Amino acid sequence: MAFFQYFGMESTPVFKYFDLEDLNFPLHLHRAYELLVVQRGRLHVQIDNADYHVDPKQFIIIFPNQIHGFDMAPATKITVVIFSPEFIGSFSEHYQEMVPVNPVIYLKQPLNFKKTSTSYGIKGLLYNLCDTIVQQTEFTERKRSSQFETVYQILDYVTNNFQEACTLKDLANKIGFDYSYLSKTFKKTMHLSFPEYLNSYRISYSRQLLKNTDLSITQIAYNCGYASVQSFNRNFKQFNDCTPQVFRHSVVKYDKSLKENYISG
């Protein structure tokens, strides 16, 4: 199972790929590059303050430390490729202060991971993708501001602490910022309050646990940072219009239906 809170956060160079279905990712950021390749369906991606749609035979490239998240349309399947800048050193160094004007790229041919057992094979695959990106889009200077740097700190704090007591006041005390300033800056940039973001992050994680584990609802509530099952159920219903129990049942039923249709087809 993919535990999204650690994607791209490794301290050593990493290259990994995996398929995902029926999953929404909350806004987050990391130091790795990320490619989202649509196999079927449609993907909605937010990068910083821009929105994009990605269709089959397309992928979207997300550069290091860009705030991003995505939502899948029903029956969507994607391949996620995450890799450290070290694997494409020349490209990364050349474009380190820039980002693509249009990060949605047409894929010339399906990705072939058969030769990625060595660093040479990984670099070959990734540099071919870099060439495709450079051919299809221009680049613009990365916009940086003190406000975005502050938001980065808040997102990183949530990523590493959402399973525990996680408050903006604690972060403000830790980094020596005024709580009111952090709260206003976060809401202005992200268009939602810190509690709303924290709850969306926790609920997104809970959906993965409900779908991919046999943990009880109580265990999932505590694993997601909620102090009580009641508050977890209340927040889950707010975001999903159903209880965790109903969501788990509907996912199992949907997956079974897909499997039966595939077999019968």
Short mmCIF file of C-alpha atoms in Angstrom, two decimals:
data_model
loop_
_atom_site.label_atom_id
_atom_site.label_comp_id
_atom_site.label_asym_id
_atom_site.label_seq_id
_atom_site.Cartn_x
_atom_site.Cartn_y
_atom_site.Cartn_z
CA MET A 1 0.00 0.00 0.00
CA ALA A 2 1.19 3.50 -0.77
CA PHE A 3 1.51 5.71 2.30
CA PHE A 4 1.40 9.13 0.68
CA GLN A 5 2.73 11.16 3.58
CA TYR A 6 6.29 10.00 2.86
CA PHE A 7 6.30 10.28 -0.95
CA GLY A 8 9.40 12.07 -2.14
CA MET A 9 10.60 12.86 1.37
CA GLU A 10 13.49 10.39 1.52
CA SER A 11 16.91 11.78 2.44
CA THR A 12 18.76 9.50 -0.04
CA PRO A 13 18.29 9.41 -3.85
CA VAL A 14 15.16 7.48 -4.74
CA PHE A 15 13.42 6.23 -7.87
CA LYS A 16 10.11 4.44 -7.59
CA TYR A 17 6.92 3.91 -9.55
CA PHE A 18 3.54 2.41 -8.76
CA ASP A 19 -0.06 2.42 -9.97
CA LEU A 20 -2.91 4.10 -8.13
CA GLU A 21 -6.67 3.91 -8.59
CA ASP A 22 -9.53 5.90 -7.07
CA LEU A 23 -7.40 8.06 -4.82
CA ASN A 24 -7.32 11.76 -4.03
CA PHE A 25 -4.08 13.29 -2.80
CA PRO A 26 -4.20 16.38 -0.56
CA LEU A 27 -1.92 19.32 -1.27
CA HIS A 28 1.66 18.60 -0.27
CA LEU A 29 5.22 19.18 -1.44
CA HIS A 30 8.59 17.38 -1.47
CA ARG A 31 12.09 17.66 -2.91
CA ALA A 32 11.54 14.98 -5.56
CA TYR A 33 10.26 15.27 -9.11
CA GLU A 34 6.89 13.62 -9.66
CA LEU A 35 5.27 12.35 -12.85
CA LEU A 36 1.61 11.39 -12.97
CA VAL A 37 0.83 9.28 -16.05
CA VAL A 38 -2.85 8.67 -16.83
CA GLN A 39 -3.62 5.11 -17.95
CA ARG A 40 -7.38 5.56 -18.07
CA GLY A 41 -9.93 8.09 -16.92
CA ARG A 42 -9.07 11.70 -16.09
CA LEU A 43 -6.92 13.39 -13.50
CA HIS A 44 -7.36 16.85 -12.02
CA VAL A 45 -4.12 18.29 -10.64
CA GLN A 46 -3.45 21.48 -8.72
CA ILE A 47 0.10 22.83 -8.82
CA ASP A 48 0.69 25.94 -6.76
CA ASN A 49 -2.25 28.16 -7.78
CA ALA A 50 -2.98 26.59 -11.19
CA ASP A 51 -5.34 23.76 -12.18
CA TYR A 52 -4.76 21.17 -14.92
CA HIS A 53 -6.57 18.19 -16.43
CA VAL A 54 -4.61 15.17 -17.61
CA ASP A 55 -6.06 12.57 -19.99
CA PRO A 56 -4.84 9.15 -21.20
CA LYS A 57 -1.56 9.22 -23.15
CA GLN A 58 -0.57 12.32 -21.19
CA PHE A 59 1.46 12.92 -18.05
CA ILE A 60 2.05 15.91 -15.83
CA ILE A 61 5.44 16.84 -14.40
CA ILE A 62 5.73 18.38 -10.94
CA PHE A 63 9.01 20.01 -10.03
CA PRO A 64 10.62 19.84 -6.55
CA ASN A 65 8.97 21.93 -3.84
CA GLN A 66 5.89 22.79 -5.84
CA ILE A 67 2.70 22.62 -3.81
CA HIS A 68 0.50 20.04 -5.50
CA GLY A 69 -2.38 17.64 -5.04
CA PHE A 70 -4.73 15.68 -7.29
CA ASP A 71 -8.21 14.23 -7.64
CA MET A 72 -9.13 11.24 -9.78
CA ALA A 73 -12.35 10.98 -11.74
CA PRO A 74 -14.22 7.69 -11.16
CA ALA A 75 -12.53 4.58 -12.63
CA THR A 76 -9.26 6.46 -13.17
CA LYS A 77 -5.91 4.68 -13.03
CA ILE A 78 -2.53 6.41 -13.03
CA THR A 79 1.13 5.52 -12.76
CA VAL A 80 3.12 7.64 -10.31
CA VAL A 81 6.85 8.06 -10.90
CA ILE A 82 8.88 9.75 -8.17
CA PHE A 83 12.59 10.39 -8.47
CA SER A 84 15.28 12.48 -6.84
CA PRO A 85 16.91 15.40 -8.73
CA GLU A 86 20.25 13.53 -8.54
CA PHE A 87 19.13 11.15 -11.31
CA ILE A 88 18.83 13.98 -13.83
CA GLY A 89 21.58 16.24 -12.52
CA SER A 90 22.18 18.23 -15.73
CA PHE A 91 18.46 18.89 -16.31
CA SER A 92 17.84 19.69 -12.65
CA GLU A 93 20.76 22.12 -12.45
CA HIS A 94 19.76 23.90 -15.67
CA TYR A 95 16.10 24.35 -14.66
CA GLN A 96 16.45 24.59 -10.88
CA GLU A 97 15.08 28.16 -10.77
CA MET A 98 12.37 27.51 -13.35
CA VAL A 99 9.10 25.60 -13.81
CA PRO A 100 7.21 24.47 -16.95
CA VAL A 101 4.74 26.90 -18.46
CA ASN A 102 2.48 23.95 -19.31
CA PRO A 103 3.37 20.82 -17.30
CA VAL A 104 0.88 18.58 -19.16
CA ILE A 105 2.90 16.57 -21.67
CA TYR A 106 1.87 14.13 -24.41
CA LEU A 107 3.51 10.75 -23.92
CA LYS A 108 5.11 9.56 -27.15
CA GLN A 109 5.15 5.90 -26.09
CA PRO A 110 4.26 3.90 -22.97
CA LEU A 111 6.84 4.00 -20.21
CA ASN A 112 9.06 0.92 -20.12
CA PHE A 113 10.44 0.16 -16.67
CA LYS A 114 12.15 -3.12 -17.65
CA LYS A 115 15.60 -1.53 -17.79
CA THR A 116 15.41 0.43 -14.54
CA SER A 117 17.23 -2.10 -12.37
CA THR A 118 20.41 -0.02 -12.59
CA SER A 119 21.09 3.70 -12.23
CA TYR A 120 22.08 3.84 -15.93
CA GLY A 121 18.72 2.44 -16.98
CA ILE A 122 16.89 4.84 -14.68
CA LYS A 123 18.79 7.82 -16.06
CA GLY A 124 18.15 6.69 -19.62
CA LEU A 125 14.40 6.54 -19.03
CA LEU A 126 14.28 9.86 -17.18
CA TYR A 127 16.45 11.81 -19.61
CA ASN A 128 14.24 10.63 -22.49
CA LEU A 129 11.29 12.06 -20.57
CA CYS A 130 13.22 15.28 -19.97
CA ASP A 131 13.79 15.54 -23.72
CA THR A 132 10.06 15.10 -24.33
CA ILE A 133 9.25 17.79 -21.77
CA VAL A 134 11.72 20.30 -23.24
CA GLN A 135 10.29 19.73 -26.74
CA GLN A 136 6.70 20.33 -25.68
CA THR A 137 6.81 23.26 -23.26
CA GLU A 138 8.68 26.41 -22.39
CA PHE A 139 9.90 27.32 -18.92
CA THR A 140 9.37 30.35 -16.75
CA GLU A 141 11.15 31.68 -13.70
CA ARG A 142 10.01 30.12 -10.45
CA LYS A 143 8.21 32.66 -8.31
CA ARG A 144 9.31 32.67 -4.70
CA SER A 145 8.00 34.73 -1.84
CA SER A 146 8.28 34.76 1.92
CA GLN A 147 4.61 33.78 2.08
CA PHE A 148 5.18 30.61 0.06
CA GLU A 149 8.22 29.71 2.16
CA THR A 150 6.03 30.01 5.25
CA VAL A 151 3.34 27.81 3.70
CA TYR A 152 6.00 25.23 2.81
CA GLN A 153 6.94 25.03 6.49
CA ILE A 154 3.31 24.52 7.47
CA LEU A 155 2.74 21.77 4.89
CA ASP A 156 5.91 20.01 5.97
CA TYR A 157 4.77 20.22 9.58
CA VAL A 158 1.42 18.59 8.73
CA THR A 159 3.12 15.84 6.70
CA ASN A 160 5.28 14.86 9.65
CA ASN A 161 2.81 15.38 12.50
CA PHE A 162 -0.75 14.73 11.27
CA GLN A 163 -0.96 11.43 13.16
CA GLU A 164 -0.44 13.22 16.45
CA ALA A 165 -1.69 16.39 18.09
CA CYS A 166 -1.04 18.91 15.34
CA THR A 167 -1.83 22.57 15.87
CA LEU A 168 -0.76 25.75 14.18
CA LYS A 169 -0.05 27.32 17.56
CA ASP A 170 2.52 24.62 18.32
CA LEU A 171 4.22 25.25 14.98
CA ALA A 172 4.17 29.02 15.57
CA ASN A 173 5.93 28.54 18.90
CA LYS A 174 8.41 26.12 17.35
CA ILE A 175 9.52 28.39 14.50
CA GLY A 176 9.05 31.69 16.31
CA PHE A 177 6.25 33.13 14.15
CA ASP A 178 3.09 34.93 15.20
CA TYR A 179 0.15 32.53 15.17
CA SER A 180 -2.21 35.06 13.62
CA TYR A 181 0.26 35.73 10.79
CA LEU A 182 0.66 32.01 10.06
CA SER A 183 -3.09 31.47 10.03
CA LYS A 184 -3.82 34.40 7.69
CA THR A 185 -0.92 33.58 5.36
CA PHE A 186 -1.94 29.94 5.07
CA LYS A 187 -5.58 30.74 4.33
CA LYS A 188 -4.68 33.42 1.79
CA THR A 189 -2.36 31.06 -0.10
CA MET A 190 -4.25 27.78 0.18
CA HIS A 191 -7.80 29.19 0.16
CA LEU A 192 -8.76 27.18 3.21
CA SER A 193 -8.00 27.35 6.91
CA PHE A 194 -5.35 25.27 8.65
CA PRO A 195 -7.95 23.07 10.46
CA GLU A 196 -9.74 22.46 7.15
CA TYR A 197 -6.49 21.44 5.48
CA LEU A 198 -5.43 19.21 8.37
CA ASN A 199 -8.80 17.45 8.34
CA SER A 200 -8.69 16.95 4.57
CA TYR A 201 -5.19 15.48 4.89
CA ARG A 202 -6.25 13.11 7.65
CA ILE A 203 -9.43 12.04 5.87
CA SER A 204 -7.52 11.37 2.63
CA TYR A 205 -5.18 9.09 4.57
CA SER A 206 -8.09 7.37 6.28
CA ARG A 207 -9.65 6.52 2.92
CA GLN A 208 -6.50 4.64 1.96
CA LEU A 209 -6.57 2.73 5.24
CA LEU A 210 -10.24 1.90 4.81
CA LYS A 211 -9.64 0.64 1.29
CA ASN A 212 -6.39 -1.25 1.79
CA THR A 213 -6.33 -2.55 5.36
CA ASP A 214 -8.51 -4.52 7.75
CA LEU A 215 -7.93 -2.08 10.60
CA SER A 216 -11.00 -1.28 12.66
CA ILE A 217 -12.66 2.12 12.36
CA THR A 218 -11.39 2.96 15.84
CA GLN A 219 -7.80 2.07 14.95
CA ILE A 220 -7.99 4.12 11.76
CA ALA A 221 -9.37 7.12 13.62
CA TYR A 222 -6.44 7.10 16.05
CA ASN A 223 -3.89 6.38 13.29
CA CYS A 224 -5.11 9.50 11.51
CA GLY A 225 -4.66 11.73 14.53
CA TYR A 226 -8.21 11.91 15.83
CA ALA A 227 -8.75 11.86 19.57
CA SER A 228 -12.13 10.15 19.28
CA VAL A 229 -14.06 8.00 16.84
CA GLN A 230 -16.96 10.45 17.01
CA SER A 231 -14.90 13.34 15.69
CA PHE A 232 -13.42 11.10 12.98
CA ASN A 233 -16.87 9.95 11.84
CA ARG A 234 -18.15 13.52 11.82
CA ASN A 235 -15.24 14.81 9.74
CA PHE A 236 -15.28 11.83 7.40
CA LYS A 237 -18.96 12.33 6.62
CA GLN A 238 -18.36 16.02 6.00
CA PHE A 239 -15.83 15.25 3.26
CA ASN A 240 -17.41 12.11 1.78
CA ASP A 241 -21.16 12.39 2.42
CA CYS A 242 -21.12 8.96 4.05
CA THR A 243 -19.75 7.21 7.12
CA PRO A 244 -16.42 5.32 7.11
CA GLN A 245 -18.33 2.04 7.34
CA VAL A 246 -20.43 2.84 4.27
CA PHE A 247 -17.35 4.02 2.36
CA ARG A 248 -15.45 0.80 3.10
CA HIS A 249 -18.40 -1.32 2.02
CA SER A 250 -18.93 0.65 -1.21
CA VAL A 251 -15.24 0.41 -2.14
CA VAL A 252 -15.16 -3.35 -1.62
CA LYS A 253 -18.35 -3.73 -3.64
CA TYR A 254 -17.01 -1.50 -6.43
CA ASP A 255 -13.69 -3.36 -6.62
CA LYS A 256 -15.52 -6.69 -6.76
CA SER A 257 -17.76 -5.41 -9.56
CA LEU A 258 -14.75 -4.27 -11.60
CA LYS A 259 -13.08 -7.66 -11.15
CA GLU A 260 -16.23 -9.55 -12.19
CA ASN A 261 -16.70 -7.34 -15.25
CA TYR A 262 -13.08 -7.87 -16.24
CA ILE A 263 -13.37 -11.65 -15.89
CA SER A 264 -16.67 -11.82 -17.75
CA GLY A 265 -15.32 -9.56 -20.52
#
